[in-house]
Short mmCIF file of C-alpha atoms in Angstrom, two decimals:
data_model
loop_
_atom_site.label_atom_id
_atom_site.label_comp_id
_atom_site.label_asym_id
_atom_site.label_seq_id
_atom_site.Cartn_x
_atom_site.Cartn_y
_atom_site.Cartn_z
CA MET M 8 0.00 0.39 -0.24
CA PRO M 9 1.70 3.17 -1.19
CA GLY M 10 2.44 5.43 1.90
CA PHE M 11 1.93 3.11 4.64
CA ASP M 12 4.19 2.70 7.58
CA ARG M 13 4.61 0.34 9.54
CA ARG M 14 6.55 2.26 12.45
CA ALA M 15 3.99 5.09 12.38
CA ALA M 16 0.85 2.90 12.12
CA LEU M 17 2.92 1.42 15.85
CA CYS M 18 2.19 4.25 18.01
CA GLU M 19 -0.71 3.94 20.01
CA GLN M 20 0.06 7.70 21.90
CA PRO M 21 -4.16 9.92 21.36
CA ALA M 22 -2.38 13.89 21.17
CA PRO M 23 -1.47 14.75 24.38
CA ALA M 24 0.34 11.40 25.89
CA ARG M 25 1.86 11.86 22.18
CA VAL M 26 3.05 15.49 22.84
CA THR M 27 4.14 14.78 26.54
CA GLY M 28 5.66 11.05 25.44
CA ILE M 29 4.14 9.98 28.56
CA ASP M 30 2.20 6.84 28.38
CA PRO M 31 -1.91 6.82 27.87
CA VAL M 32 -2.76 5.20 30.26
CA LYS M 33 -0.54 7.02 32.51
CA LEU M 34 -1.44 10.46 31.66
CA ARG M 35 -4.96 9.19 33.18
CA ARG M 36 -4.20 8.18 35.94
CA ARG M 37 -1.94 10.81 37.32
CA ASN M 38 -4.67 13.14 36.37
CA LEU M 39 -7.43 11.46 38.08
CA ILE M 40 -9.12 12.49 41.69
CA LYS M 41 -8.02 9.79 44.45
CA SER M 42 -10.62 8.46 46.64
CA LYS M 43 -9.21 9.98 49.80
CA ALA M 44 -9.28 12.94 48.85
CA MET M 45 -13.69 12.53 48.85
CA PRO M 46 -15.24 14.35 49.32
CA TYR M 47 -13.80 16.47 45.84
CA LYS M 48 -14.80 20.58 45.17
CA THR M 49 -14.20 21.44 42.09
CA ALA M 50 -12.64 24.28 41.58
CA VAL M 51 -16.07 25.56 39.73
CA GLY M 52 -17.92 24.65 43.34
CA THR M 53 -19.48 21.79 42.69
CA THR M 54 -18.59 18.90 45.09
CA ILE M 55 -18.22 15.22 44.13
CA ASP M 56 -19.10 13.35 47.26
CA SER M 57 -17.66 9.43 45.83
CA GLY M 58 -16.18 7.52 43.60
CA GLU M 59 -12.72 5.70 43.11
CA PHE M 60 -12.47 6.65 39.73
CA GLU M 61 -8.42 4.66 38.97
CA THR M 62 -9.98 1.20 40.25
CA VAL M 63 -12.97 2.23 37.53
CA LEU M 64 -9.16 2.82 35.73
CA ASP M 65 -8.13 -0.64 36.27
CA LYS M 66 -11.54 -2.63 35.94
CA ALA M 67 -11.12 -1.76 32.32
CA LEU M 68 -7.98 -2.10 31.05
CA GLU M 69 -8.47 -5.44 32.51
CA LEU M 70 -12.00 -6.08 30.84
CA ALA M 71 -10.65 -4.64 27.11
CA ASP M 72 -7.04 -7.28 27.69
CA TYR M 73 -5.04 -4.30 27.85
CA ASP M 74 -1.57 -5.83 27.96
CA THR M 75 -1.97 -7.75 24.89
CA PHE M 76 -3.11 -4.84 22.88
CA LYS M 77 0.38 -4.47 20.43
CA GLN M 78 0.22 -7.78 19.65
CA ARG M 79 -3.51 -7.71 18.37
CA ARG M 80 -2.21 -4.34 16.28
CA ARG M 81 0.51 -6.09 15.06
CA GLU M 82 -1.10 -9.34 14.32
CA ALA M 83 -3.74 -6.40 11.88
CA LEU M 84 -1.34 -4.83 10.29
CA ARG M 85 0.11 -8.37 9.00
CA ARG M 86 -2.97 -8.77 6.89
CA GLY M 87 -3.04 -4.81 5.84
CA LYS M 88 -5.23 -3.48 8.09
CA TYR M 89 -5.11 -0.37 11.29
CA ARG M 90 -5.98 -1.20 14.36
CA GLY M 91 -6.37 1.32 17.61
CA LEU M 92 -7.89 0.87 21.38
CA GLY M 93 -9.37 3.97 22.18
CA ILE M 94 -10.30 5.34 26.72
CA SER M 95 -12.86 7.85 27.25
CA CYS M 96 -12.41 7.37 31.78
CA MET M 97 -15.36 9.91 31.65
CA LEU M 98 -17.77 11.49 34.46
CA GLU M 99 -20.85 12.99 34.20
CA HIS M 100 -23.72 14.77 36.71
CA ALA M 101 -26.77 13.01 37.09
CA GLY M 102 -30.23 15.07 38.40
CA GLY M 103 -30.43 18.20 37.35
CA PHE M 104 -34.03 19.53 39.15
CA PRO M 105 -33.65 18.24 42.97
CA ILE M 106 -37.67 18.47 43.57
CA GLU M 107 -39.54 14.90 43.06
CA GLY M 108 -42.44 13.70 44.28
CA THR M 109 -43.77 10.23 45.13
CA GLU M 110 -47.33 9.64 46.78
CA VAL M 111 -48.90 5.75 47.97
CA LYS M 112 -52.66 5.86 48.72
CA PHE M 113 -55.23 2.99 49.12
CA PRO M 114 -58.23 2.71 46.86
CA GLY M 115 -59.53 0.07 48.87
CA GLY M 116 -59.07 -3.89 49.45
CA GLU M 117 -55.60 -5.33 48.29
CA LYS M 118 -54.53 -2.50 46.28
CA LEU M 119 -52.12 0.29 47.16
CA MET M 120 -51.41 3.29 44.25
CA LEU M 121 -47.66 3.81 43.59
CA ASN M 122 -48.33 7.66 42.30
CA LEU M 123 -44.99 9.08 40.80
CA ASN M 124 -44.63 13.03 38.37
CA VAL M 125 -42.48 11.89 36.35
CA GLN M 126 -42.43 9.14 33.69
CA SER M 127 -41.65 6.64 32.32
CA THR M 128 -41.06 7.13 28.96
CA GLY M 129 -38.89 3.49 28.48
CA GLN M 130 -36.63 3.21 31.91
CA GLY M 131 -39.09 1.18 33.14
CA HIS M 132 -40.13 2.90 36.69
CA ALA M 133 -42.90 -0.22 36.83
CA THR M 134 -40.55 -2.51 37.26
CA VAL M 135 -37.76 -0.83 39.45
CA PHE M 136 -40.65 0.66 41.87
CA ASN M 137 -43.28 -0.75 42.88
CA PRO M 138 -40.72 -3.85 43.89
CA MET M 139 -38.94 -1.26 45.74
CA LEU M 140 -42.17 0.17 47.07
CA ALA M 141 -43.07 -4.42 48.29
CA GLN M 142 -40.04 -4.50 49.55
CA GLN M 143 -40.33 -1.76 52.69
CA LEU M 144 -43.72 -2.34 53.04
CA GLY M 145 -43.57 -5.58 53.20
CA ILE M 146 -46.42 -6.68 50.60
CA LYS M 147 -46.51 -8.71 47.16
CA PRO M 148 -45.32 -5.64 44.85
CA GLU M 149 -48.59 -7.42 42.63
CA LEU M 150 -50.26 -5.84 45.32
CA ILE M 151 -48.68 -2.48 43.81
CA GLN M 152 -50.22 -0.16 40.74
CA HIS M 153 -48.30 2.42 39.25
CA GLN M 154 -49.67 5.89 38.00
CA HIS M 155 -47.43 8.47 36.52
CA GLY M 156 -47.96 11.52 34.40
CA ASP M 157 -51.13 12.97 35.37
CA SER M 158 -51.07 16.62 37.06
CA ALA M 159 -54.36 16.34 38.49
CA MET M 160 -52.54 13.49 41.09
CA GLU M 161 -50.82 17.77 42.00
CA ILE M 162 -46.81 15.64 42.84
CA ALA M 163 -44.42 18.14 42.68
CA GLY M 164 -41.37 16.85 40.55
CA TYR M 165 -39.88 17.50 36.84
CA ALA M 166 -39.22 15.54 33.71
CA SER M 167 -37.24 12.43 33.59
CA VAL M 168 -33.89 13.32 32.05
CA GLY M 169 -30.47 13.86 32.96
CA SER M 170 -30.36 10.00 34.31
CA ARG M 171 -31.98 11.65 37.56
CA SER M 172 -35.66 10.16 38.30
CA ALA M 173 -33.98 6.83 39.89
CA MET M 174 -32.28 8.68 42.69
CA THR M 175 -34.80 11.59 43.21
CA VAL M 176 -37.85 9.37 43.53
CA SER M 177 -36.35 6.33 45.77
CA HIS M 178 -35.30 9.64 47.53
CA ALA M 179 -38.40 10.52 47.46
CA LEU M 180 -40.56 6.84 48.53
CA ILE M 181 -37.87 5.94 51.46
CA LYS M 182 -39.20 9.74 53.15
CA THR M 183 -42.83 8.27 51.94
CA VAL M 184 -43.02 5.42 53.38
CA ASP M 185 -41.65 6.30 56.83
CA ALA M 186 -44.34 9.24 57.21
CA LEU M 187 -46.55 6.36 56.44
CA LEU M 188 -45.08 4.01 59.62
CA VAL M 189 -45.13 7.20 61.32
CA LYS M 190 -48.82 7.80 60.36
CA GLY M 191 -49.92 4.20 60.43
CA LYS M 192 -48.14 3.12 64.17
CA ALA M 193 -50.44 6.28 65.42
CA ILE M 194 -53.96 5.33 64.15
CA ALA M 195 -52.60 1.23 65.23
CA ALA M 196 -51.99 2.11 68.59
CA SER M 197 -55.93 3.45 68.47
CA VAL M 198 -57.40 0.53 67.22
CA LEU M 199 -55.02 -1.73 68.93
CA GLU M 200 -55.92 0.07 72.29
CA THR M 201 -52.64 0.09 73.68
CA ALA M 202 -49.82 2.90 73.20
CA GLU M 203 -47.60 3.85 70.37
CA ALA M 204 -44.64 2.78 70.98
CA ASP M 205 -45.53 -0.97 71.54
CA ILE M 206 -46.72 -0.42 67.42
CA GLU M 207 -44.01 -2.12 65.83
CA TYR M 208 -45.21 -2.72 61.22
CA GLY M 209 -43.48 -6.34 60.18
CA ALA M 210 -44.26 -7.88 57.25
CA GLY M 211 -47.66 -6.07 56.52
CA ARG M 212 -48.26 -6.06 59.74
CA PHE M 213 -49.07 -3.53 62.81
CA SER M 214 -48.19 -5.77 65.61
CA VAL M 215 -48.55 -5.48 69.46
CA MET M 216 -44.91 -6.42 70.39
CA GLY M 217 -45.27 -9.80 72.42
CA THR M 218 -48.61 -10.68 71.78
CA ASP M 219 -50.79 -12.26 68.62
CA ARG M 220 -52.59 -8.46 68.07
CA ALA M 221 -52.33 -7.54 65.15
CA ILE M 222 -54.28 -5.49 62.43
CA THR M 223 -52.87 -5.80 58.37
CA LEU M 224 -51.69 -2.85 56.30
CA PHE M 225 -54.72 -2.78 53.99
CA ASP M 226 -57.21 -3.24 56.56
CA LEU M 227 -55.32 -0.59 58.87
CA ALA M 228 -55.48 1.70 55.80
CA ALA M 229 -59.82 1.25 55.29
CA ARG M 230 -60.62 1.94 59.41
CA ALA M 231 -58.06 5.25 58.86
CA LYS M 232 -60.37 6.15 55.14
CA GLU M 233 -63.83 5.23 58.24
CA MET M 234 -61.82 7.21 61.40
CA LYS M 235 -60.67 10.54 59.16
CA LYS M 236 -65.09 10.20 57.90
CA ARG M 237 -65.50 10.71 61.57
CA GLY M 238 -63.33 12.78 62.48
CA GLU M 239 -61.09 11.23 64.66
CA ILE M 240 -58.08 11.76 62.59
CA PRO M 241 -57.39 14.57 60.98
CA ASP M 242 -54.99 12.46 58.20
CA ASP M 243 -55.53 8.10 56.72
CA LEU M 244 -52.69 6.62 55.60
CA ASP M 245 -53.11 8.18 51.85
CA THR M 246 -49.29 9.54 52.16
CA LYS M 247 -47.47 11.96 49.61
CA VAL M 248 -44.15 13.10 50.39
CA THR M 249 -41.79 15.37 47.74
CA ALA M 250 -37.80 15.03 48.43
CA GLU M 251 -34.90 17.13 47.76
CA THR M 252 -31.98 15.50 45.61
CA PRO M 253 -28.52 16.75 45.17
CA LEU M 254 -26.70 15.84 41.99
CA THR M 255 -24.68 12.48 41.74
CA PHE M 256 -21.39 12.21 39.46
CA PRO M 257 -21.73 8.72 37.60
CA ASN M 258 -18.48 8.01 36.65
CA GLY M 259 -16.90 5.18 34.16
CA CYS M 260 -13.72 3.70 31.69
CA HIS M 261 -14.62 3.16 28.51
CA ILE M 262 -12.66 1.28 25.90
CA ALA M 263 -13.14 0.71 22.17
CA GLU M 264 -11.03 -1.39 19.42
CA VAL M 265 -11.85 -0.74 15.92
CA GLU M 266 -9.42 -1.50 13.33
CA ILE M 267 -9.31 -0.28 9.36
CA ASP M 268 -9.32 -0.56 6.09
CA PRO M 269 -7.45 1.98 4.54
CA ALA M 270 -7.54 1.25 0.78
CA THR M 271 -11.89 1.23 1.12
CA GLY M 272 -11.92 3.82 5.12
CA ALA M 273 -14.69 0.31 6.44
CA LEU M 274 -14.62 0.22 9.95
CA ASP M 275 -15.28 -1.98 11.87
CA LEU M 276 -15.48 -2.39 15.93
CA VAL M 277 -13.99 -5.10 16.97
CA ALA M 278 -14.04 -5.79 21.21
CA TYR M 279 -15.94 -2.45 23.04
CA ALA M 280 -15.39 -2.99 27.14
CA ALA M 281 -16.62 -1.20 29.29
CA VAL M 282 -16.90 -0.05 33.84
CA ASP M 283 -19.53 1.85 35.05
CA ASP M 284 -20.31 3.36 39.02
CA CYS M 285 -23.73 3.97 38.86
CA GLY M 286 -23.71 3.83 42.50
CA ASN M 287 -25.89 1.36 43.81
CA ALA M 288 -28.14 -0.43 41.29
CA LEU M 289 -32.01 -0.58 42.76
CA ASN M 290 -32.31 -3.23 39.99
CA LYS M 291 -29.22 -4.61 37.73
CA MET M 292 -31.34 -5.84 34.82
CA ILE M 293 -31.97 -2.76 34.40
CA VAL M 294 -28.87 -0.81 35.14
CA GLU M 295 -27.48 -3.51 32.36
CA GLY M 296 -30.18 -2.46 29.81
CA GLN M 297 -29.82 0.48 29.95
CA THR M 298 -26.30 1.10 29.78
CA HIS M 299 -26.43 -1.84 26.58
CA GLY M 300 -28.68 0.77 24.62
CA SER M 301 -26.97 3.87 25.99
CA ILE M 302 -23.39 2.82 25.05
CA VAL M 303 -25.13 1.77 21.14
CA GLN M 304 -26.19 4.84 20.82
CA GLY M 305 -22.76 6.81 21.20
CA LEU M 306 -21.76 4.57 18.97
CA GLY M 307 -24.60 4.80 16.61
CA GLN M 308 -23.56 8.74 17.08
CA ALA M 309 -19.95 8.50 16.79
CA MET M 310 -19.39 6.15 13.40
CA MET M 311 -23.07 6.56 11.02
CA GLU M 312 -25.67 8.85 12.63
CA ASN M 313 -26.15 11.67 10.41
CA ALA M 314 -28.77 14.67 9.63
CA VAL M 315 -28.08 14.96 6.05
CA PHE M 316 -29.98 18.61 3.56
CA ASP M 317 -30.06 18.41 0.28
CA THR M 318 -28.16 21.73 -0.63
CA SER M 319 -31.11 23.46 -2.83
CA GLY M 320 -32.94 24.27 -0.79
CA GLY M 321 -32.37 22.12 3.12
CA GLN M 322 -34.95 19.79 2.76
CA LEU M 323 -34.05 17.47 5.62
CA VAL M 324 -33.64 13.73 2.97
CA THR M 325 -32.60 11.95 6.18
CA GLY M 326 -36.18 11.78 7.23
CA SER M 327 -36.85 8.19 7.81
CA PHE M 328 -35.43 5.13 9.83
CA MET M 329 -35.12 3.81 5.65
CA ASP M 330 -31.95 6.46 4.88
CA TYR M 331 -31.21 7.13 8.24
CA ALA M 332 -28.40 5.43 9.16
CA MET M 333 -29.12 3.35 12.82
CA PRO M 334 -26.95 1.02 14.62
CA ARG M 335 -27.41 -2.67 14.03
CA ALA M 336 -26.39 -6.27 15.33
CA SER M 337 -24.16 -7.02 13.14
CA ASP M 338 -22.21 -3.63 13.47
CA LEU M 339 -21.88 -3.94 16.97
CA PRO M 340 -19.62 -6.62 18.97
CA ALA M 341 -19.97 -8.70 22.26
CA VAL M 342 -19.73 -5.42 24.31
CA ALA M 343 -18.23 -6.07 27.94
CA VAL M 344 -20.21 -4.48 30.70
CA GLU M 345 -18.60 -4.70 34.07
CA SER M 346 -20.13 -2.18 37.64
CA ASN M 347 -18.21 -0.90 40.61
CA PRO M 348 -20.70 0.73 42.56
CA VAL M 349 -19.67 3.14 45.21
CA PRO M 350 -22.54 4.25 46.77
CA THR M 351 -23.35 8.22 46.69
CA LYS M 352 -24.26 10.23 50.35
CA THR M 353 -26.39 12.28 48.73
CA ASN M 354 -29.30 10.11 49.14
CA PRO M 355 -30.28 6.68 51.18
CA LEU M 356 -29.80 4.25 48.99
CA GLY M 357 -26.90 5.72 47.79
CA VAL M 358 -27.89 5.89 44.25
CA LYS M 359 -26.64 6.93 41.66
CA GLY M 360 -27.89 8.69 37.46
CA ALA M 361 -26.93 5.97 35.07
CA GLY M 362 -29.34 6.15 31.93
CA GLU M 363 -26.63 8.19 30.16
CA ALA M 364 -23.22 6.42 31.21
CA GLY M 365 -22.90 4.68 27.54
CA SER M 366 -23.81 7.60 25.16
CA VAL M 367 -21.37 9.31 27.73
CA GLY M 368 -18.72 7.32 27.55
CA ALA M 369 -18.98 5.60 23.68
CA MET M 370 -18.36 8.44 21.83
CA PRO M 371 -15.01 9.92 22.84
CA ALA M 372 -13.96 6.22 23.58
CA VAL M 373 -14.37 4.97 19.75
CA THR M 374 -12.87 8.40 18.11
CA ASN M 375 -9.67 7.64 20.36
CA ALA M 376 -10.03 4.78 18.72
CA ILE M 377 -10.26 5.39 16.00
CA VAL M 378 -7.65 7.95 15.06
CA ASP M 379 -6.02 6.26 17.10
CA ALA M 380 -5.25 4.09 14.50
CA LEU M 381 -4.46 6.91 11.49
CA SER M 382 -2.50 8.64 13.55
CA GLY M 383 0.62 6.92 12.91
CA VAL M 384 -0.22 7.84 8.63
CA GLY M 385 -0.58 11.45 9.85
CA VAL M 386 -4.89 12.01 10.54
CA ARG M 387 -5.37 13.34 13.90
CA HIS M 388 -8.62 14.93 13.83
CA ILE M 389 -11.57 12.69 12.32
CA ASP M 390 -15.62 14.60 12.77
CA MET M 391 -18.55 12.21 14.17
CA PRO M 392 -19.87 10.83 12.16
CA ALA M 393 -16.93 8.83 11.23
CA THR M 394 -17.98 7.17 7.94
CA PRO M 395 -16.25 5.09 5.96
CA GLU M 396 -16.34 7.85 3.30
CA ARG M 397 -14.65 10.65 5.75
CA ILE M 398 -12.26 7.51 6.84
CA TRP M 399 -11.13 7.04 3.63
CA ARG M 400 -11.49 11.41 2.77
CA ALA M 401 -8.73 11.29 5.69
CA LEU M 402 -6.65 9.06 4.10
CA ARG M 403 -6.57 10.51 0.84
CA GLU M 404 -5.61 13.80 2.29
CA ALA M 405 -2.78 12.00 4.45
CA GLY M 406 -1.52 10.72 1.21
CA LEU M 407 -2.69 7.23 1.17
#
């Protein structure tokens, strides 16, 4: 291949490492905030309360088999391909709007309504929060129904954006259950004719300690509604609480490995590894699914997704999925994902945002990998999406 320089193609250092002569991993490690420095106040006044950034980096390097990358690069070179590896150590802030409320309501019978302001747009809120509430109350999850987004419920909050739902709703829900049980113990004490201090709650029942006298949560809720109608108590067990939850700082390390055909510019994403810290996961299956989905979204934006307009009248010509390039299964490798949860101290369950972590890490990881693969032949920059055409043009402009 004319212009192909074997020695230059083996250069794997991205721009800062190349300029300073420092190993790219060592350079990143040098700039990571140490765990012992937490909580860490940044220059702009933000306080990062938790994280193990160096541990996340080490786990990602191991997951990506980083130590043997040079061997894979040499093997690719023998086949006439450029191979590159890109690392993205990312930190994002999740939350944004801190206010969110929840309501627990007893409509009658053995049925409980969990009412939320924030709407589920694919995040699986009912899958996450119904079992969480059931666990808190010691009842079966199938007894709980979930409603959201109805302004008539007058629940304070904001949209499901900025990876805020899990931490804000869980915080509000914990406070709602606590308030419900405080009321419930006082009412149960009256119904069971004992001192409030003698009432305990567990497995869906209020009971008098040391005795077999008890009343179920649903029976007490029904009694409480009757007592409220008669004016005997000011409030029943229907409970609505609003909580304020500070920002959290999910973080991770994503590593992409690519192979490029210099003759055509064809890009093959051959491996992808990610280690993320989203604090304590309320539902590990949901977190893993969101991580995979957001990684694919980021990879699509980095490699192929593009809004194209014609030059005559500005007409969008990629207005349908027949024309707009979205990633398919054949475009992606098996994504290796692990977690390194470090609970945040800013909400009761130690939850950090998770939904956007993949897209935040994927775009720089794969773009770094592409530039790394091409840096040996003089390509130092490429715009997203890095389509085969753009890669081919960059190679031609570099003299290949």
